[in-house]
Tab-separated table of C-alpha atoms in Angstrom:
chain	number	residue	atom	x	y	z
A	1	MET	CA	-41.018	30.788	44.613
A	2	LYS	CA	-43.938	28.839	45.492
A	3	LEU	CA	-47.426	30.396	45.858
A	4	PRO	CA	-48.730	29.894	49.505
A	5	ILE	CA	-51.980	28.412	50.041
A	6	LYS	CA	-54.339	28.239	53.152
A	7	LEU	CA	-55.618	24.322	52.684
A	8	GLN	CA	-58.515	25.834	55.213
A	9	ASP	CA	-59.669	28.165	52.360
A	10	LEU	CA	-58.863	25.229	49.392
A	11	LEU	CA	-61.374	22.281	51.028
A	12	GLN	CA	-63.690	25.496	50.545
A	13	GLN	CA	-63.528	25.342	46.819
A	14	ASN	CA	-65.702	23.315	44.083
A	15	GLU	CA	-64.430	20.420	42.588
A	16	THR	CA	-62.999	21.432	39.300
A	17	THR	CA	-60.881	24.485	41.272
A	18	ILE	CA	-59.277	21.873	44.048
A	19	ILE	CA	-58.388	19.416	40.684
A	20	ALA	CA	-56.549	22.572	39.332
A	21	TYR	CA	-55.038	23.207	42.440
A	22	SER	CA	-54.124	19.404	42.737
A	23	THR	CA	-52.236	20.027	39.177
A	24	LEU	CA	-50.256	22.633	40.496
A	25	ILE	CA	-49.286	20.515	43.917
A	26	GLY	CA	-48.275	17.896	41.802
A	27	GLN	CA	-45.908	20.514	39.733
A	28	GLY	CA	-44.385	21.490	43.338
A	29	GLN	CA	-45.435	25.277	42.455
A	30	ILE	CA	-47.404	25.302	45.623
A	31	LEU	CA	-46.886	25.370	49.388
A	32	ILE	CA	-49.666	24.166	51.842
A	33	ASP	CA	-50.405	26.030	54.965
A	34	CYS	CA	-52.299	23.284	56.632
A	35	THR	CA	-53.091	25.620	59.676
A	36	GLY	CA	-56.456	24.530	61.581
A	37	VAL	CA	-56.922	22.187	59.801
A	38	GLU	CA	-57.593	18.204	61.727
A	39	SER	CA	-58.722	16.385	58.930
A	40	VAL	CA	-59.754	16.253	55.278
A	41	PRO	CA	-63.146	14.636	54.101
A	42	PRO	CA	-62.022	11.831	51.723
A	43	GLU	CA	-63.883	12.554	48.758
A	44	THR	CA	-61.648	16.057	49.175
A	45	LEU	CA	-58.567	14.049	49.901
A	46	ASN	CA	-59.266	12.088	46.269
A	47	LEU	CA	-59.897	14.958	44.645
A	48	LEU	CA	-57.017	16.670	46.047
A	49	PHE	CA	-54.670	13.455	45.265
A	50	THR	CA	-55.930	13.350	41.010
A	51	ASN	CA	-52.845	14.970	39.312
A	52	ILE	CA	-50.202	14.098	42.651
A	53	PRO	CA	-48.056	11.670	40.818
A	54	GLU	CA	-48.198	7.911	42.406
A	55	THR	CA	-44.843	7.526	43.197
A	56	TRP	CA	-44.937	10.403	45.679
A	57	ASP	CA	-44.147	9.103	49.552
A	58	PHE	CA	-44.743	11.145	52.382
A	59	VAL	CA	-41.110	12.412	52.173
A	60	GLN	CA	-41.775	14.460	48.781
A	61	LEU	CA	-44.980	15.504	50.392
A	62	GLY	CA	-43.128	17.596	52.595
A	63	ASP	CA	-42.384	19.962	49.814
A	64	VAL	CA	-45.342	20.846	49.085
A	65	PHE	CA	-47.047	20.423	52.769
A	66	ASP	CA	-45.656	23.168	55.210
A	67	GLY	CA	-44.869	20.720	57.678
A	68	SER	CA	-44.999	23.455	60.732
A	69	THR	CA	-48.520	23.859	60.243
A	70	LEU	CA	-49.796	20.278	60.435
A	71	THR	CA	-51.229	19.002	63.146
A	72	GLU	CA	-50.435	14.938	64.261
A	73	THR	CA	-54.546	13.848	63.135
A	74	CYS	CA	-53.492	15.586	60.037
A	75	ALA	CA	-49.997	14.541	59.534
A	76	ASN	CA	-51.124	11.396	60.331
A	77	GLN	CA	-54.112	11.340	57.813
A	78	LEU	CA	-52.005	12.306	54.903
A	79	TYR	CA	-49.041	9.514	55.852
A	80	LYS	CA	-51.576	6.382	55.867
A	81	TRP	CA	-53.291	7.782	52.257
A	82	VAL	CA	-50.023	7.945	50.840
A	83	ASN	CA	-48.587	4.012	52.257
A	84	GLN	CA	-52.307	3.167	50.718
A	85	ARG	CA	-51.548	5.029	47.059
A	86	LEU	CA	-47.837	2.710	47.558
A	87	GLY	CA	-49.156	-0.088	48.819
A	88	LYS	CA	-47.688	-0.286	51.990
A	89	THR	CA	-48.650	-1.138	55.472
A	90	SER	CA	-46.109	0.735	57.548
A	91	THR	CA	-48.445	2.375	60.465
A	92	GLU	CA	-44.919	4.786	62.250
A	93	THR	CA	-45.345	8.241	60.976
A	94	PRO	CA	-42.224	10.257	60.550
A	95	GLU	CA	-41.383	13.755	61.134
A	96	ILE	CA	-42.201	16.078	58.412
A	97	SER	CA	-39.526	18.095	57.827
A	98	VAL	CA	-39.708	20.995	55.515
A	99	LYS	CA	-36.965	23.518	55.018
A	100	SER	CA	-38.015	27.269	55.610
A	101	ASP	CA	-37.232	29.079	51.899
A	102	SER	CA	-37.303	32.572	52.770
A	103	LYS	CA	-37.796	33.048	49.094
A	104	ASN	CA	-41.468	32.227	49.643
A	105	LEU	CA	-43.826	35.504	48.859
A	106	ASP	CA	-47.723	35.546	50.260
A	107	ILE	CA	-48.993	37.552	47.865
A	108	PHE	CA	-52.239	38.549	49.267
A	109	SER	CA	-50.633	39.798	52.062
A	110	PHE	CA	-47.878	41.371	50.164
A	111	ARG	CA	-50.670	43.231	47.998
A	112	ASN	CA	-52.207	43.891	51.404
A	113	GLU	CA	-49.643	45.459	52.787
A	114	VAL	CA	-49.330	47.797	49.392
A	115	ILE	CA	-52.887	48.958	49.656
A	116	GLY	CA	-52.349	49.649	53.889
A	117	ASP	CA	-49.822	51.759	52.378
A	118	TYR	CA	-51.700	53.926	49.991
A	119	ARG	CA	-54.300	53.876	51.848
A	120	ARG	CA	-52.790	55.452	54.897
A	121	TYR	CA	-50.788	57.833	52.321
A	122	ILE	CA	-55.010	58.526	50.292
A	123	GLU	CA	-56.126	59.688	54.086
A	124	SER	CA	-53.656	61.938	55.306
A	125	PHE	CA	-54.496	64.643	53.089
A	126	LEU	CA	-58.263	63.876	53.389
A	127	LYS	CA	-59.837	66.546	55.975
A	128	ILE	CA	-63.689	66.183	55.680
A	129	ARG	CA	-65.637	68.423	57.924
A	130	ASN	CA	-68.602	66.974	57.098
A	131	PRO	CA	-69.873	63.905	58.729
A	132	GLN	CA	-71.990	62.568	56.135
A	133	VAL	CA	-69.581	63.129	53.089
A	134	LYS	CA	-66.743	61.357	55.961
A	135	GLU	CA	-68.617	58.626	56.157
A	136	PHE	CA	-69.294	58.149	52.527
A	137	VAL	CA	-65.706	58.469	51.504
A	138	ASP	CA	-65.069	56.316	54.267
A	139	ARG	CA	-67.527	53.540	53.236
A	140	GLU	CA	-66.010	53.610	49.342
A	141	LEU	CA	-62.149	53.477	51.017
A	142	GLU	CA	-63.725	50.656	52.289
A	143	LYS	CA	-64.821	48.835	49.678
A	144	GLY	CA	-61.742	49.341	47.948
A	145	GLN	CA	-63.169	51.824	45.212
A	146	LEU	CA	-59.160	53.303	44.272
A	147	TRP	CA	-57.711	50.146	44.259
A	148	THR	CA	-58.895	47.076	41.843
A	149	ASP	CA	-59.209	43.495	43.259
A	150	PRO	CA	-56.120	40.971	43.181
A	151	LEU	CA	-55.691	39.112	39.892
A	152	VAL	CA	-53.558	35.692	40.402
A	153	GLN	CA	-52.574	34.243	36.661
A	154	LEU	CA	-50.551	31.121	36.621
A	155	ASN	CA	-48.442	30.311	33.401
A	156	PRO	CA	-48.931	27.094	31.789
A	157	SER	CA	-46.303	24.402	32.397
A	158	TYR	CA	-44.765	23.728	28.322
A	159	ARG	CA	-44.598	20.245	27.394
A	160	LYS	CA	-41.666	18.801	27.402
A	161	GLY	CA	-39.075	17.705	24.593
A	162	GLY	CA	-36.008	15.707	24.712
A	163	THR	CA	-32.632	17.253	26.078
A	164	VAL	CA	-29.679	18.421	24.126
A	165	THR	CA	-28.300	14.293	23.845
A	166	GLU	CA	-31.554	12.981	23.269
A	167	LEU	CA	-32.062	15.052	20.030
A	168	ILE	CA	-27.899	14.473	18.989
A	169	GLN	CA	-28.702	10.864	19.364
A	170	GLN	CA	-31.594	10.561	16.613
A	171	GLY	CA	-29.571	12.513	14.375
A	172	THR	CA	-32.074	16.040	14.910
A	173	LEU	CA	-28.700	18.126	16.115
A	174	HIS	CA	-25.201	17.736	15.075
A	175	PRO	CA	-22.902	16.051	17.982
A	176	ASP	CA	-21.087	19.674	18.912
A	177	CYS	CA	-24.616	20.956	19.849
A	178	ALA	CA	-23.720	19.487	23.809
A	179	LYS	CA	-20.773	22.124	24.102
A	180	TYR	CA	-22.915	24.919	23.400
A	181	PHE	CA	-26.447	24.246	24.824
A	182	SER	CA	-25.650	22.418	28.476
A	183	LYS	CA	-26.027	24.834	32.269
A	184	ASN	CA	-24.022	23.572	34.443
A	185	GLY	CA	-22.700	20.550	33.105
A	186	GLN	CA	-26.286	19.216	32.510
A	187	PRO	CA	-27.735	19.193	28.730
A	188	TYR	CA	-30.375	21.580	27.912
A	189	ARG	CA	-34.376	19.990	28.152
A	190	PHE	CA	-36.199	21.472	25.548
A	191	HIS	CA	-39.860	22.380	25.086
A	192	TYR	CA	-41.913	20.118	22.519
A	193	HIS	CA	-42.468	23.160	20.554
A	194	GLN	CA	-39.013	24.029	20.362
A	195	GLN	CA	-38.087	19.968	19.172
A	196	GLN	CA	-40.708	20.683	16.740
A	197	ALA	CA	-39.060	23.980	15.307
A	198	PHE	CA	-35.842	21.946	15.417
A	199	GLU	CA	-36.884	18.958	13.638
A	200	THR	CA	-39.071	21.040	10.942
A	201	ALA	CA	-35.601	23.081	10.192
A	202	LYS	CA	-33.841	20.100	9.280
A	203	ARG	CA	-36.204	19.031	6.919
A	204	LEU	CA	-35.568	22.855	5.237
A	205	GLU	CA	-39.149	23.746	5.901
A	206	PRO	CA	-40.323	27.095	6.820
A	207	TYR	CA	-42.400	27.609	9.664
A	208	VAL	CA	-43.996	30.143	11.931
A	209	LEU	CA	-44.324	30.176	15.340
A	210	THR	CA	-46.428	31.713	18.061
A	211	THR	CA	-46.531	30.386	21.836
A	212	GLY	CA	-46.331	31.806	25.259
A	213	THR	CA	-43.824	34.928	26.924
A	214	GLY	CA	-40.922	32.878	27.848
A	215	SER	CA	-41.571	29.555	26.396
A	216	GLY	CA	-38.449	30.027	24.489
A	217	LYS	CA	-38.882	31.228	21.307
A	218	SER	CA	-35.330	32.673	20.523
A	219	MET	CA	-34.387	28.857	20.765
A	220	THR	CA	-36.993	27.702	17.985
A	221	TYR	CA	-34.360	29.655	15.686
A	222	LEU	CA	-30.653	29.673	17.314
A	223	VAL	CA	-30.258	25.814	17.694
A	224	PRO	CA	-31.288	25.250	14.294
A	225	ILE	CA	-28.253	27.957	12.879
A	226	PHE	CA	-25.665	26.688	15.263
A	227	ASN	CA	-26.679	22.809	14.609
A	228	ASP	CA	-26.500	24.193	10.605
A	229	LEU	CA	-23.028	25.776	10.740
A	230	LEU	CA	-21.692	22.844	12.986
A	231	HIS	CA	-22.359	20.791	9.661
A	232	HIS	CA	-20.653	23.790	7.697
A	233	PRO	CA	-18.212	25.137	9.413
A	234	GLU	CA	-16.564	25.936	6.108
A	235	ILE	CA	-18.807	28.951	5.815
A	236	LYS	CA	-17.492	32.484	5.834
A	237	GLY	CA	-20.043	34.470	4.550
A	238	VAL	CA	-23.589	35.333	5.955
A	239	ARG	CA	-25.733	32.395	6.611
A	240	ALA	CA	-28.372	34.213	8.902
A	241	ILE	CA	-30.098	37.208	9.237
A	242	LEU	CA	-32.184	37.925	11.607
A	243	VAL	CA	-34.721	40.943	11.264
A	244	TYR	CA	-35.920	42.337	14.708
A	245	PRO	CA	-38.754	45.737	15.402
A	246	MET	CA	-36.179	47.044	17.929
A	247	ASN	CA	-32.592	47.507	18.447
A	248	ALA	CA	-33.281	47.142	22.191
A	249	LEU	CA	-34.278	43.867	21.461
A	250	ILE	CA	-31.085	43.267	19.291
A	251	ASN	CA	-28.985	43.899	22.779
A	252	SER	CA	-30.624	41.789	24.124
A	253	GLN	CA	-29.987	38.907	21.465
A	254	LYS	CA	-26.907	39.570	21.451
A	255	GLU	CA	-26.009	38.762	24.404
A	256	GLU	CA	-28.074	35.738	24.447
A	257	PHE	CA	-26.129	34.577	21.240
A	258	ASP	CA	-22.743	35.184	22.869
A	259	LYS	CA	-24.340	33.526	26.501
A	260	PHE	CA	-23.700	30.054	24.162
A	261	LEU	CA	-21.019	30.892	21.788
A	262	GLU	CA	-19.121	31.889	25.474
A	263	GLN	CA	-19.452	27.602	26.422
A	264	VAL	CA	-16.862	26.895	23.801
A	265	PRO	CA	-13.618	28.989	23.605
A	266	ASN	CA	-12.772	29.453	19.740
A	267	THR	CA	-15.389	28.502	18.387
A	268	HIS	CA	-15.757	29.401	14.140
A	269	ILE	CA	-19.386	30.951	15.222
A	270	ARG	CA	-19.739	34.594	14.654
A	271	VAL	CA	-22.454	37.016	15.836
A	272	GLU	CA	-22.424	40.810	14.943
A	273	GLN	CA	-25.150	43.582	15.198
A	274	TYR	CA	-26.199	45.657	12.216
A	275	THR	CA	-27.702	48.434	13.161
A	276	GLY	CA	-27.825	52.258	13.069
A	277	GLN	CA	-25.732	52.176	16.812
A	278	GLU	CA	-22.482	50.649	14.946
A	279	SER	CA	-19.697	52.888	14.071
A	280	LEU	CA	-19.144	53.807	10.686
A	281	ALA	CA	-15.749	51.646	11.402
A	282	LYS	CA	-18.024	48.560	12.304
A	283	LYS	CA	-20.058	48.170	9.764
A	284	SER	CA	-17.397	48.794	7.304
A	285	GLU	CA	-15.342	45.951	9.415
A	286	ILE	CA	-18.831	43.783	8.774
A	287	GLN	CA	-18.942	44.672	5.315
A	288	GLU	CA	-15.588	43.437	4.523
A	289	ASN	CA	-15.510	40.581	6.964
A	290	PRO	CA	-18.972	39.650	6.959
A	291	PRO	CA	-20.340	37.184	10.230
A	292	GLN	CA	-22.205	33.693	9.637
A	293	ILE	CA	-25.189	35.165	11.416
A	294	LEU	CA	-25.908	39.455	11.340
A	295	LEU	CA	-28.582	40.627	13.630
A	296	THR	CA	-30.543	43.832	12.010
A	297	ASN	CA	-33.888	45.605	12.213
A	298	TYR	CA	-36.128	46.036	9.112
A	299	VAL	CA	-34.991	50.003	8.633
A	300	MET	CA	-30.896	48.504	7.883
A	301	LEU	CA	-32.400	45.918	6.286
A	302	GLU	CA	-34.155	47.968	3.536
A	303	LEU	CA	-30.938	50.359	3.494
A	304	MET	CA	-28.774	46.877	2.794
A	305	LEU	CA	-31.212	46.033	0.297
A	306	SER	CA	-30.562	49.211	-1.770
A	307	ARG	CA	-27.075	50.446	-1.435
A	308	THR	CA	-24.745	48.639	-3.372
A	309	HIS	CA	-21.989	48.878	-0.847
A	310	GLU	CA	-23.910	47.001	1.730
A	311	ASN	CA	-25.972	44.554	-0.689
A	312	LYS	CA	-23.199	41.816	-0.776
A	313	LEU	CA	-24.546	41.305	2.664
A	314	VAL	CA	-28.441	40.013	1.436
A	315	ALA	CA	-26.810	38.700	-1.562
A	316	SER	CA	-24.566	36.446	0.071
A	317	PRO	CA	-24.380	33.133	-1.764
A	318	ASP	CA	-24.069	31.368	1.654
A	319	LEU	CA	-27.694	33.137	2.929
A	320	LYS	CA	-30.089	30.033	3.942
A	321	PHE	CA	-32.067	31.278	6.952
A	322	LEU	CA	-33.990	34.470	6.692
A	323	ILE	CA	-35.705	34.924	10.619
A	324	LEU	CA	-38.300	37.540	11.544
A	325	ASP	CA	-39.107	37.916	15.675
A	326	GLU	CA	-41.835	38.924	15.565
A	327	LEU	CA	-44.451	39.665	12.912
A	328	HIS	CA	-45.072	42.958	11.678
A	329	THR	CA	-46.202	45.384	9.155
A	330	TYR	CA	-44.097	47.508	7.286
A	331	ARG	CA	-44.484	50.081	4.289
A	332	GLY	CA	-41.653	51.603	2.948
A	333	ARG	CA	-39.697	52.706	0.248
């Protein structure tokens, strides 16, 4: 979903802001409404195109400039500008066709609708007889005393790393990783910090990774564990113990592991949960036939370290990976 922006409002901003928006335009994250704009000053156009790829043509601009709002004058100006950047001399201006995207959401209009509904709800039970008090309350409501101003936060675009195919060719990953880490037949492209983690794990060095929400932290240990087990298919005991602070995270991560394992029928890699949620029969089964990857929480890990019948899970001679997903302090027994 693209963020809708009015060009008329953008042209009123300072240079730093316009350049920042130029980055978002170049990443295709914005849809620009050109309503009311006949032309753009050349110096502002320079700023607007600062971070737009120089290879973009007029058709690619159609993905970020809403063609239905462009005047003929403004369209001509943009077309000549793009041709000048590309070194072309054509004077014919094509029509811009922008696909209608029903998923576009004007977040500011949506916010105003929500506030409007809430204000009407508040006013429905305000029966103020004193004119001065009513005037004061109306004035405060108009100022937005009961609701905060809109806040817009943009997630950073993480630096791209290699694809699973490229990392296989470099010798960082096992060739069979391509079977697990692909989507719709296309190889995964990892973030650079994920690639760094794979390379660090390959050197058998410990590491701590801190990065933003949604940046694929779990992949930084999931891929190295799979990679190791593909290099050592003979391993049957516990190879990796993953410790989480909450069972809800374990349930979520089990689904994440299964998503990749399901891509390879009859895979030899097994993942099991070992928490207070599992039945005694399930725990006994895991003790007798341990998986290579064990998902648990800090309480169960402490019990495994202190109870004889479970100690063999943590005392596995094959154990190589200990993952702490989120770093917490725990003072136990």
